[in-house]
Short mmCIF file of C-alpha atoms and ligand atoms in Angstrom, two decimals:
data_model
loop_
_atom_site.label_atom_id
_atom_site.label_comp_id
_atom_site.label_asym_id
_atom_site.label_seq_id
_atom_site.Cartn_x
_atom_site.Cartn_y
_atom_site.Cartn_z
CA MET A 14 12.11 -17.93 5.03
CA ASP A 15 12.01 -14.69 3.05
CA GLN A 16 9.38 -12.07 3.74
CA PHE A 17 7.18 -13.00 0.82
CA THR A 18 7.09 -16.73 1.61
CA ALA A 19 6.45 -16.02 5.26
CA ALA A 20 3.61 -13.70 4.40
CA GLN A 21 2.02 -16.32 2.18
CA ASN A 22 1.51 -18.53 5.21
CA LEU A 23 -0.73 -15.93 6.85
CA PRO A 24 -4.43 -16.67 7.31
CA GLY A 25 -6.93 -14.72 5.23
CA PRO A 26 -8.15 -14.35 1.69
CA ALA A 27 -5.12 -12.44 0.35
CA ALA A 28 -2.60 -15.07 1.28
CA LYS A 29 -3.34 -17.22 -1.77
CA GLY A 30 -4.09 -16.70 -5.41
CA ILE A 31 -2.72 -15.03 -8.47
CA LEU A 32 -1.03 -11.66 -8.22
CA PHE A 33 -0.80 -9.93 -11.59
CA GLU A 34 1.78 -7.27 -12.14
CA GLU A 35 0.35 -4.58 -14.36
CA PRO A 36 2.71 -2.08 -16.00
CA SER A 37 1.50 1.41 -16.78
CA ILE A 38 -0.28 1.56 -20.13
CA PHE A 39 2.54 3.76 -21.49
CA GLU A 40 5.04 0.95 -21.01
CA THR A 41 3.08 -1.49 -23.16
CA GLY A 42 2.02 -1.80 -26.78
CA SER A 43 4.01 -1.52 -29.94
CA PRO A 44 4.21 1.16 -32.69
CA GLY A 45 1.53 0.83 -35.33
CA ARG A 46 -0.71 -1.45 -33.29
CA THR A 47 -4.33 -0.28 -33.28
CA ALA A 48 -7.54 -1.17 -31.55
CA TYR A 49 -9.73 -0.70 -34.57
CA SER A 50 -9.36 -0.65 -38.33
CA LEU A 51 -11.49 1.33 -40.73
CA PRO A 52 -12.30 0.31 -44.31
CA ALA A 53 -9.98 1.70 -47.01
CA LEU A 54 -10.72 5.27 -48.16
CA ASP A 55 -13.03 5.53 -51.14
CA VAL A 56 -12.57 9.31 -51.45
CA PRO A 57 -9.39 11.34 -52.13
CA GLU A 58 -7.18 11.91 -49.07
CA VAL A 59 -6.99 15.56 -47.94
CA GLU A 60 -4.45 17.03 -45.49
CA MET A 61 -6.10 18.09 -42.22
CA GLU A 62 -4.19 21.42 -42.32
CA THR A 63 -6.19 22.48 -45.38
CA LEU A 64 -9.49 21.94 -43.53
CA LEU A 65 -8.92 23.28 -40.01
CA PRO A 66 -7.30 26.45 -38.64
CA ALA A 67 -3.83 25.84 -37.19
CA ASP A 68 -4.83 26.57 -33.59
CA GLU A 69 -7.47 23.81 -33.73
CA LEU A 70 -4.85 21.18 -34.58
CA ARG A 71 -2.76 19.35 -32.03
CA GLY A 72 0.90 18.55 -32.49
CA PRO A 73 2.26 15.00 -32.57
CA LEU A 74 1.60 12.91 -29.42
CA GLU A 75 4.76 11.43 -28.04
CA HIS A 76 4.71 8.12 -26.19
CA PHE A 77 1.04 7.63 -26.97
CA PRO A 78 0.31 3.98 -26.19
CA GLU A 79 -0.57 1.88 -29.23
CA LEU A 80 -2.55 -1.20 -28.26
CA THR A 81 -5.22 -3.61 -29.42
CA GLU A 82 -8.72 -3.52 -28.01
CA LEU A 83 -8.01 -6.67 -25.97
CA ASP A 84 -4.84 -5.10 -24.50
CA VAL A 85 -6.87 -2.08 -23.41
CA VAL A 86 -9.74 -4.13 -21.98
CA ARG A 87 -7.37 -6.37 -20.00
CA HIS A 88 -5.38 -3.43 -18.71
CA PHE A 89 -8.35 -1.54 -17.35
CA THR A 90 -10.20 -4.63 -16.16
CA ARG A 91 -7.14 -5.69 -14.14
CA LEU A 92 -6.76 -2.24 -12.67
CA SER A 93 -10.44 -2.27 -11.73
CA GLN A 94 -9.90 -5.57 -9.94
CA TRP A 95 -7.31 -3.95 -7.70
CA ASN A 96 -10.05 -1.75 -6.32
CA PHE A 97 -11.09 -2.75 -2.89
CA SER A 98 -14.83 -2.47 -2.53
CA ILE A 99 -17.74 -3.70 -0.49
CA ASP A 100 -18.63 -5.96 -3.42
CA THR A 101 -15.26 -7.72 -3.14
CA ASN A 102 -14.51 -7.88 0.57
CA PHE A 103 -15.21 -6.95 4.18
CA TYR A 104 -14.68 -3.26 4.87
CA PRO A 105 -14.50 -2.65 8.64
CA LEU A 106 -13.95 1.10 8.45
CA GLY A 107 -15.36 2.57 11.69
CA SER A 108 -17.69 5.58 11.55
CA CYS A 109 -18.33 4.93 7.83
CA THR A 110 -20.99 2.18 7.96
CA MET A 111 -19.63 0.35 4.92
CA LYS A 112 -22.65 -1.88 4.54
CA TYR A 113 -23.60 -3.87 1.45
CA ASN A 114 -25.34 -1.86 -1.30
CA PRO A 115 -28.14 -4.19 -2.42
CA LYS A 116 -28.38 -4.59 -6.20
CA ILE A 117 -32.13 -3.99 -6.20
CA ASN A 118 -31.34 -0.36 -5.25
CA GLU A 119 -29.23 -0.09 -8.39
CA ASP A 120 -31.96 -1.62 -10.55
CA MET A 121 -34.50 0.90 -9.29
CA ALA A 122 -32.14 3.86 -9.72
CA ARG A 123 -31.60 2.81 -13.34
CA LEU A 124 -35.30 2.70 -14.25
CA PRO A 125 -35.50 5.07 -17.22
CA GLY A 126 -38.35 7.05 -15.62
CA PHE A 127 -35.94 8.06 -12.85
CA SER A 128 -32.53 8.01 -14.54
CA GLN A 129 -33.67 9.90 -17.67
CA HIS A 130 -35.87 12.40 -15.88
CA HIS A 131 -34.63 15.93 -16.53
CA PRO A 132 -34.39 18.19 -13.47
CA TYR A 133 -35.93 21.06 -15.45
CA ALA A 134 -39.00 18.97 -16.37
CA PRO A 135 -42.19 20.78 -15.30
CA GLU A 136 -43.93 19.75 -12.11
CA LYS A 137 -46.81 18.01 -13.85
CA PHE A 138 -44.38 15.67 -15.64
CA SER A 139 -42.37 15.05 -12.46
CA GLN A 140 -45.04 13.64 -10.21
CA GLY A 141 -43.41 10.19 -9.81
CA SER A 142 -40.02 11.59 -8.81
CA LEU A 143 -41.61 14.15 -6.49
CA GLN A 144 -43.73 11.45 -4.88
CA LEU A 145 -40.62 9.33 -4.26
CA MET A 146 -38.87 12.30 -2.63
CA HIS A 147 -41.93 13.13 -0.54
CA GLU A 148 -42.22 9.53 0.63
CA LEU A 149 -38.52 9.31 1.50
CA GLN A 150 -38.81 12.51 3.53
CA GLY A 151 -41.72 10.86 5.36
CA TYR A 152 -39.76 7.67 6.10
CA LEU A 153 -36.84 9.67 7.47
CA GLU A 154 -39.23 11.76 9.60
CA GLU A 155 -40.74 8.55 10.97
CA ILE A 156 -37.35 6.93 11.69
CA SER A 157 -35.90 10.05 13.37
CA GLY A 158 -38.94 11.60 15.06
CA MET A 159 -38.18 14.93 13.36
CA ASP A 160 -41.08 16.98 11.91
CA VAL A 161 -39.78 17.99 8.47
CA VAL A 162 -36.93 16.67 6.32
CA THR A 163 -35.10 18.29 3.39
CA LEU A 164 -33.21 15.92 1.08
CA GLN A 165 -31.10 18.61 -0.58
CA PRO A 166 -27.61 18.46 1.06
CA ALA A 167 -25.08 16.35 -0.84
CA ALA A 168 -23.30 14.70 2.10
CA GLY A 169 -23.16 14.53 5.88
CA ALA A 170 -20.81 17.49 6.11
CA GLN A 171 -23.07 19.61 3.92
CA GLY A 172 -26.04 18.51 6.04
CA GLU A 173 -24.19 19.78 9.13
CA MET A 174 -23.48 23.05 7.36
CA THR A 175 -27.15 23.36 6.39
CA GLY A 176 -28.21 22.61 9.97
CA MET A 177 -25.83 25.23 11.36
CA LEU A 178 -27.15 27.82 8.90
CA LEU A 179 -30.73 26.99 9.99
CA ILE A 180 -29.75 27.46 13.63
CA HIS A 181 -28.01 30.72 12.75
CA ALA A 182 -31.09 31.98 10.88
CA TRP A 183 -33.36 31.12 13.81
CA HIS A 184 -31.19 32.88 16.41
CA ASP A 185 -30.92 35.92 14.13
CA GLU A 186 -34.68 36.07 13.89
CA GLN A 187 -34.96 35.97 17.70
CA GLY A 188 -32.91 39.16 17.56
CA LYS A 189 -30.10 37.57 19.59
CA PRO A 190 -27.37 36.18 17.35
CA ARG A 191 -24.99 33.99 19.35
CA ARG A 192 -21.27 33.35 18.88
CA LYS A 193 -20.43 29.86 20.11
CA VAL A 194 -21.17 26.20 19.41
CA LEU A 195 -20.29 23.51 21.95
CA MET A 196 -19.21 20.03 20.95
CA PRO A 197 -17.69 17.01 22.69
CA ASP A 198 -13.97 16.28 22.22
CA SER A 199 -14.92 12.99 20.55
CA ALA A 200 -16.58 14.86 17.63
CA HIS A 201 -15.92 14.00 13.99
CA GLY A 202 -13.71 16.59 12.27
CA THR A 203 -16.53 17.84 10.08
CA ASN A 204 -18.40 19.13 13.17
CA PRO A 205 -15.96 21.90 14.12
CA ALA A 206 -15.32 22.60 10.43
CA THR A 207 -18.96 23.24 9.56
CA SER A 208 -19.70 25.21 12.73
CA HIS A 209 -16.72 27.40 12.01
CA LEU A 210 -17.77 27.90 8.38
CA ALA A 211 -21.22 28.95 9.60
CA GLY A 212 -19.51 31.70 11.59
CA TYR A 213 -19.32 30.12 15.05
CA GLU A 214 -16.54 29.80 17.52
CA VAL A 215 -16.10 26.15 18.55
CA VAL A 216 -15.86 25.27 22.25
CA GLN A 217 -14.92 21.71 23.29
CA VAL A 218 -16.76 19.85 26.02
CA PRO A 219 -14.56 17.12 27.56
CA SER A 220 -15.74 13.52 27.78
CA ASP A 221 -15.83 11.75 31.15
CA ALA A 222 -14.01 8.52 32.07
CA GLU A 223 -16.82 6.47 30.47
CA GLY A 224 -16.60 8.27 27.12
CA GLN A 225 -19.82 10.23 27.72
CA ILE A 226 -20.30 14.00 27.64
CA ASP A 227 -19.22 15.39 31.02
CA ILE A 228 -22.50 16.87 32.30
CA GLN A 229 -20.94 19.17 34.88
CA LYS A 230 -18.53 20.61 32.35
CA LEU A 231 -21.40 21.08 29.91
CA GLU A 232 -23.41 22.91 32.56
CA SER A 233 -20.54 25.27 33.27
CA LEU A 234 -19.81 25.95 29.57
CA MET A 235 -23.41 26.42 28.38
CA ASP A 236 -24.35 30.09 28.39
CA GLU A 237 -26.55 32.61 26.57
CA ASP A 238 -23.90 33.26 23.96
CA THR A 239 -24.00 29.61 22.86
CA ALA A 240 -26.14 28.93 19.80
CA ALA A 241 -26.10 25.15 19.95
CA LEU A 242 -24.59 21.94 21.19
CA MET A 243 -23.52 19.67 18.35
CA LEU A 244 -23.40 16.11 19.55
CA THR A 245 -23.21 12.69 17.93
CA ASN A 246 -25.51 10.01 19.27
CA PRO A 247 -24.52 7.24 19.45
CA ASN A 248 -21.17 8.95 19.84
CA THR A 249 -17.98 8.19 17.91
CA LEU A 250 -17.00 5.57 20.51
CA GLY A 251 -20.12 3.68 19.48
CA MET A 252 -21.85 4.46 22.80
CA PHE A 253 -25.27 5.87 23.39
CA GLU A 254 -25.21 9.20 25.30
CA LYS A 255 -27.15 7.99 28.31
CA ASN A 256 -27.82 11.49 29.58
CA ILE A 257 -29.18 12.86 26.33
CA MET A 258 -32.46 14.05 27.94
CA LYS A 259 -30.59 15.92 30.65
CA ILE A 260 -28.12 17.28 28.07
CA SER A 261 -30.94 18.68 25.90
CA GLU A 262 -32.55 20.22 28.97
CA ILE A 263 -29.32 22.03 29.93
CA VAL A 264 -28.90 23.43 26.39
CA HIS A 265 -32.55 24.44 25.97
CA ALA A 266 -32.69 26.10 29.41
CA LYS A 267 -30.14 28.67 28.18
CA GLY A 268 -31.96 29.19 24.87
CA GLY A 269 -29.60 27.01 22.80
CA LEU A 270 -30.53 24.36 20.24
CA VAL A 271 -29.42 20.73 20.01
CA TYR A 272 -27.86 19.51 16.74
CA CYS A 273 -27.37 15.78 16.39
CA ASP A 274 -24.84 14.37 13.94
CA GLY A 275 -26.85 11.36 12.76
CA ALA A 276 -24.01 9.55 11.00
CA ASN A 277 -24.33 6.72 13.52
CA LEU A 278 -28.05 6.19 13.00
CA ASN A 279 -27.36 2.61 11.91
CA ALA A 280 -27.07 1.74 15.59
CA VAL A 281 -30.53 2.94 16.61
CA MET A 282 -32.80 3.19 13.57
CA GLY A 283 -36.17 1.60 14.22
CA ILE A 284 -35.35 1.32 17.93
CA CYS A 285 -35.49 4.89 19.25
CA LYS A 286 -36.06 8.34 17.77
CA LEU A 287 -33.60 11.17 18.30
CA GLY A 288 -36.46 13.65 17.85
CA ASP A 289 -37.95 12.33 21.12
CA MET A 290 -34.74 13.23 22.98
CA GLY A 291 -34.74 16.96 22.54
CA VAL A 292 -32.84 17.09 19.23
CA ASP A 293 -33.87 20.15 17.15
CA VAL A 294 -31.86 19.48 13.98
CA MET A 295 -30.04 16.40 12.68
CA HIS A 296 -28.57 15.04 9.49
CA PHE A 297 -28.72 11.57 7.96
CA ASN A 298 -26.04 9.95 5.80
CA LEU A 299 -27.93 8.01 3.13
CA HIS A 300 -24.55 6.61 1.99
CA LYS A 301 -23.99 5.12 5.42
CA THR A 302 -27.21 4.10 7.13
CA PHE A 303 -29.36 3.62 4.05
CA SER A 304 -26.96 1.59 1.87
CA THR A 305 -26.29 4.02 -0.97
CA PRO A 306 -22.69 3.94 -2.29
CA HIS A 307 -19.88 5.97 -0.67
CA GLY A 308 -17.13 8.15 -1.97
CA GLY A 309 -15.78 7.32 -5.40
CA GLY A 310 -18.88 5.20 -5.92
CA GLY A 311 -21.11 8.02 -4.70
CA PRO A 312 -22.24 10.74 -4.75
CA GLY A 313 -23.68 10.68 -1.25
CA ALA A 314 -26.65 12.45 0.27
CA GLY A 315 -27.04 14.14 3.66
CA PRO A 316 -30.72 14.99 4.29
CA VAL A 317 -31.52 17.20 7.28
CA GLY A 318 -34.46 16.81 9.68
CA VAL A 319 -35.78 19.67 11.79
CA LYS A 320 -38.46 20.40 14.37
CA LYS A 321 -41.41 22.48 13.11
CA PHE A 322 -40.12 25.83 14.36
CA LEU A 323 -37.09 25.57 12.05
CA ALA A 324 -39.09 24.61 8.94
CA PRO A 325 -39.50 28.22 7.69
CA TYR A 326 -35.72 28.41 7.08
CA LEU A 327 -35.32 25.20 5.04
CA PRO A 328 -33.59 25.28 1.64
CA VAL A 329 -35.87 25.63 -1.41
CA PRO A 330 -37.61 24.05 -3.16
CA VAL A 331 -39.53 22.40 -0.33
CA ILE A 332 -41.16 19.23 -1.70
CA GLN A 333 -44.79 19.11 -0.57
CA LYS A 334 -48.01 17.29 -1.24
CA SER A 335 -51.14 19.27 -2.11
CA ASP A 336 -54.60 18.39 -3.39
CA ALA A 337 -53.33 19.00 -6.92
CA GLY A 338 -50.41 16.56 -6.49
CA PHE A 339 -46.77 16.86 -5.44
CA LYS A 340 -45.12 20.24 -5.81
CA MET A 341 -41.80 22.05 -5.52
CA ASN A 342 -42.50 25.01 -3.30
CA TYR A 343 -40.16 27.98 -3.87
CA ASP A 344 -42.43 30.36 -1.94
CA TRP A 345 -40.52 30.09 1.34
CA PRO A 346 -39.72 33.68 2.40
CA LYS A 347 -37.32 32.91 5.26
CA THR A 348 -35.33 30.21 3.44
CA ILE A 349 -31.55 30.05 3.86
CA GLY A 350 -31.51 29.57 0.06
CA LYS A 351 -30.34 26.65 -1.99
CA VAL A 352 -27.51 24.44 -0.74
CA LYS A 353 -27.22 22.17 -3.80
CA SER A 354 -28.22 22.41 -7.44
CA PHE A 355 -31.75 21.23 -8.25
CA PHE A 356 -33.00 18.91 -5.46
CA GLY A 357 -29.85 17.16 -4.29
CA ASN A 358 -28.45 13.83 -5.48
CA PHE A 359 -31.69 12.29 -6.68
CA GLY A 360 -30.23 8.88 -7.63
CA MET A 361 -29.36 8.36 -3.95
CA PHE A 362 -32.97 9.05 -2.94
CA VAL A 363 -34.17 6.23 -5.19
CA ARG A 364 -31.65 3.85 -3.63
CA ALA A 365 -32.46 4.83 -0.03
CA HIS A 366 -36.21 4.69 -0.71
CA THR A 367 -35.80 1.18 -2.18
CA TYR A 368 -33.70 0.09 0.78
CA ILE A 369 -36.20 1.29 3.37
CA ARG A 370 -39.16 -0.16 1.45
CA SER A 371 -37.48 -3.52 0.92
CA LEU A 372 -36.54 -3.84 4.61
CA GLY A 373 -39.83 -2.56 5.99
CA ARG A 374 -40.40 -1.38 9.55
CA ASP A 375 -39.16 -4.61 11.18
CA GLY A 376 -36.24 -5.01 8.80
CA VAL A 377 -34.93 -1.53 9.59
CA ARG A 378 -34.92 -2.38 13.28
CA ARG A 379 -33.34 -5.79 12.70
CA ALA A 380 -30.54 -4.19 10.66
CA ALA A 381 -29.65 -1.96 13.64
CA GLU A 382 -29.78 -4.91 16.05
CA GLY A 383 -27.55 -6.97 13.74
CA ALA A 384 -25.03 -4.13 13.49
CA ALA A 385 -24.77 -3.92 17.30
CA LEU A 386 -24.54 -7.70 17.67
CA ASN A 387 -21.72 -7.95 15.10
CA ALA A 388 -19.73 -5.12 16.71
CA ASN A 389 -20.06 -6.64 20.17
CA TYR A 390 -19.03 -10.06 18.84
CA ILE A 391 -15.78 -8.53 17.56
CA ARG A 392 -15.34 -6.54 20.74
CA ALA A 393 -15.75 -9.61 22.98
CA SER A 394 -13.59 -11.82 20.73
CA LEU A 395 -10.62 -9.44 20.67
CA LYS A 396 -10.72 -7.95 24.15
CA ASP A 397 -7.79 -10.06 25.40
CA ASP A 398 -5.65 -9.29 22.34
CA TYR A 399 -6.26 -5.54 22.04
CA HIS A 400 -6.75 -2.95 24.75
CA LEU A 401 -10.28 -1.58 25.22
CA PRO A 402 -10.10 2.00 26.49
CA TYR A 403 -13.71 1.94 27.74
CA SER A 404 -15.24 -0.97 29.54
CA SER A 405 -18.93 -0.69 28.68
CA PRO A 406 -20.41 -2.60 25.72
CA THR A 407 -20.95 -0.54 22.60
CA LEU A 408 -23.58 -0.37 19.88
CA HIS A 409 -22.63 -0.62 16.19
CA GLU A 410 -18.85 -0.13 16.41
CA CYS A 411 -16.04 -0.78 18.86
CA VAL A 412 -12.83 1.09 19.55
CA PHE A 413 -9.57 -0.59 20.59
CA SER A 414 -6.14 0.93 21.14
CA ASP A 415 -2.55 -0.19 20.52
CA LYS A 416 -1.65 -0.06 24.24
CA PHE A 417 -0.79 -3.83 24.42
CA GLN A 418 1.22 -3.75 21.15
CA ILE A 419 3.14 -0.55 21.83
CA LYS A 420 5.19 -2.47 24.46
CA HIS A 421 6.70 -4.39 21.53
CA GLY A 422 7.19 -1.24 19.46
CA VAL A 423 4.16 -2.01 17.28
CA LYS A 424 1.75 0.86 16.60
CA THR A 425 -1.82 1.09 15.32
CA LEU A 426 -0.47 1.94 11.87
CA ASP A 427 1.53 -1.32 11.80
CA VAL A 428 -1.54 -3.33 12.81
CA ALA A 429 -3.56 -1.67 10.03
CA LYS A 430 -0.87 -2.39 7.42
CA ALA A 431 -0.46 -6.00 8.58
CA LEU A 432 -4.19 -6.56 7.99
CA ILE A 433 -3.69 -5.69 4.30
CA ASP A 434 -1.34 -8.70 3.97
CA ARG A 435 -4.13 -10.80 5.46
CA GLY A 436 -6.64 -9.63 2.87
CA PHE A 437 -8.59 -7.14 4.95
CA HIS A 438 -9.14 -3.45 4.53
CA PRO A 439 -7.81 -1.75 7.67
CA PRO A 440 -10.28 -0.29 10.16
CA THR A 441 -10.38 3.44 10.87
CA VAL A 442 -7.19 4.42 12.70
CA TYR A 443 -6.31 7.26 15.12
CA PHE A 444 -9.97 8.34 15.41
CA PRO A 445 -11.68 9.29 17.67
CA LEU A 446 -8.89 11.57 18.82
CA ILE A 447 -9.63 11.02 22.52
CA VAL A 448 -8.32 7.45 22.25
CA LYS A 449 -4.55 7.28 21.81
CA GLY A 450 -3.69 4.89 18.96
CA ALA A 451 -7.37 4.17 18.23
CA LEU A 452 -8.47 1.27 16.03
CA MET A 453 -12.15 1.73 15.27
CA ILE A 454 -14.04 -1.23 13.83
CA GLU A 455 -17.55 -1.16 12.41
CA PRO A 456 -18.55 -4.49 10.89
CA THR A 457 -22.18 -3.52 10.00
CA GLU A 458 -25.04 -6.01 9.90
CA SER A 459 -24.15 -7.15 6.37
CA GLU A 460 -21.37 -9.55 7.40
CA SER A 461 -21.74 -13.23 8.23
CA LYS A 462 -20.26 -14.88 11.31
CA GLU A 463 -17.74 -16.68 9.05
CA THR A 464 -16.40 -13.38 7.73
CA LEU A 465 -16.22 -11.90 11.23
CA ASP A 466 -14.36 -15.02 12.42
CA GLN A 467 -11.82 -14.71 9.59
CA PHE A 468 -11.27 -11.06 10.50
CA ILE A 469 -10.91 -11.90 14.19
CA ASP A 470 -8.35 -14.63 13.32
CA ALA A 471 -6.41 -12.12 11.24
CA MET A 472 -6.43 -9.57 14.10
CA LYS A 473 -5.28 -12.25 16.55
CA SER A 474 -2.51 -13.32 14.22
CA VAL A 475 -1.32 -9.70 14.01
CA ALA A 476 -1.33 -9.48 17.81
CA ARG A 477 0.79 -12.68 18.01
CA GLU A 478 3.18 -11.39 15.39
CA ALA A 479 3.53 -8.12 17.31
CA GLU A 480 4.91 -10.12 20.23
CA GLN A 481 7.03 -12.57 18.23
CA ASN A 482 8.25 -10.69 15.20
CA PRO A 483 7.60 -6.97 15.60
CA ASP A 484 10.22 -6.01 12.98
CA ARG A 485 8.30 -7.74 10.23
CA LEU A 486 5.15 -5.78 11.11
CA HIS A 487 7.04 -2.54 10.61
CA LYS A 488 7.50 -3.50 6.96
CA ALA A 489 3.93 -4.63 6.27
CA PRO A 490 2.24 -4.78 3.85
CA VAL A 491 4.54 -6.89 1.69
CA LEU A 492 1.92 -8.70 -0.44
CA SER A 493 0.15 -5.66 -1.84
CA LYS A 494 0.88 -3.87 -5.14
CA VAL A 495 2.15 -0.87 -3.24
CA THR A 496 4.02 -1.74 -0.07
CA ARG A 497 4.67 0.54 2.93
CA VAL A 498 4.59 4.16 1.77
CA ASP A 499 5.73 7.31 3.48
CA GLU A 500 2.22 8.46 4.42
CA ALA A 501 3.05 12.13 4.64
CA ARG A 502 4.90 12.23 1.33
CA ALA A 503 2.23 10.13 -0.43
CA ALA A 504 -0.43 12.61 0.69
CA ARG A 505 1.51 15.82 0.05
CA LYS A 506 3.47 14.91 -3.05
CA PRO A 507 1.48 12.29 -4.90
CA ILE A 508 2.87 11.36 -8.32
CA LEU A 509 -0.11 11.86 -10.58
CA VAL A 510 1.58 12.52 -13.92
CA TRP A 511 3.36 9.88 -15.97
CA LYS A 512 6.73 11.00 -17.22
CA PRO A 513 8.64 8.91 -19.76
C1 PLP B 617 -19.13 10.32 8.04
C2 PLP B 617 -19.35 11.21 9.18
C3 PLP B 617 -19.58 12.58 8.97
C4 PLP B 617 -19.47 13.26 7.62
O1 PLP B 617 -20.30 12.74 6.64
P1 PLP B 617 -19.90 12.83 5.08
O2 PLP B 617 -21.11 12.29 4.40
O3 PLP B 617 -18.68 12.00 4.92
O4 PLP B 617 -19.67 14.27 4.77
C5 PLP B 617 -19.87 13.34 10.08
N1 PLP B 617 -19.89 12.81 11.31
C6 PLP B 617 -19.65 11.50 11.54
C7 PLP B 617 -19.71 10.97 12.96
C8 PLP B 617 -19.37 10.65 10.48
O5 PLP B 617 -19.11 9.37 10.71
#
């Protein structure tokens, strides 16, 4: 059996169906073919050169594709169908909370009153938009237990940066600027990056054998030159930091603040509040927890919640409610300034507001419970096929390693690529860094048991193939448009320009 035929016998949605080859648009068409024809001229023809200055005219276009409208529509529609998206398939990317983006969010964001509203419109004509922002701030305050929320940052990383600048401003005002920020070795890469950008030296706190922050190490590292501890709770292994109260106490006792990376809020929203656990600042990822689109489908939004004592430093304008209505308050003397143009990515606020309102208090909690149930179902179903580096159950995501497969010469990368042939987007790989050969899976609450079972079958079939036919896995994927690429070269020297 050749590779292609063998691959077609694999379980999963990609194993069947039509695979179109699509040439580049420059390779198609035929000279003189057009997409549109205009009526014959009823005025004398004039040479363009007599009307426009020479430097406004372009030279001849070589290799310009000449196609009909249908050719163009088919070309781009087919290309768009090659996109992998949450609307087409399961997306188990750990740490990213790739949940379904409900269409009602999109309907609300497209209401002309929101989508056509100009950011320079005066306050009195902006009451509806300001009310929506004020309400969303309130919902996030309620969910997190923080006192005040700003919606301005454009993503999680910018939220972290904003939080670090707030912490910096507060320490400066105490008259004792500090130099260091502590963070666990399981931290997301944006954590050290933003702390460093805010002017801090980053000091790692090791995790213990259970994947939790090592309390003794934290105690010995925490000192009066440390501005903050930046932790993620639940952490990037999907586990709740059981000692969070003790951890906050240790940091506060030395005059430091606690920053919580709230990217994993999907595991605990509606169940417990980070603000009750000693957290002073945190960010939210609306494009993760609150179902607004990610990445290319974005933009995202990374609101920041703070305790009252940090409110004087928030970015302006601060959106407030007064007797006269909702207002944009720029009179905020200690502000760190603006972090994003206007008010942030407003369209995302409409989507997140709709999501929270349509779920309601109970629905928000049930979403978190469903996320944890789905992750634990995958964890329990695959524990004999893939090595689990930590034994305790997790919340909304689970982390495996390639320890069982490596005996056969099969690595995490091979497992990820083999999943593509089985019709699944690979999970997050090689993160968190503290797990060697990590495979991090976050199913979210959106997925049905049938989808999870298909994914589990595909993972089991990869594990079997790793034992029986490891060489084939090294070549995967073979069914995709682009097969195995040299990852380093593809990232460093991408071919972005078409050359005839
Ligand atoms: C996604 C993520 C971030 C960064 O958020 P962006 O919105 O992608 O900038 C930070 N920390 C963790 C744990 C994350 O999962």
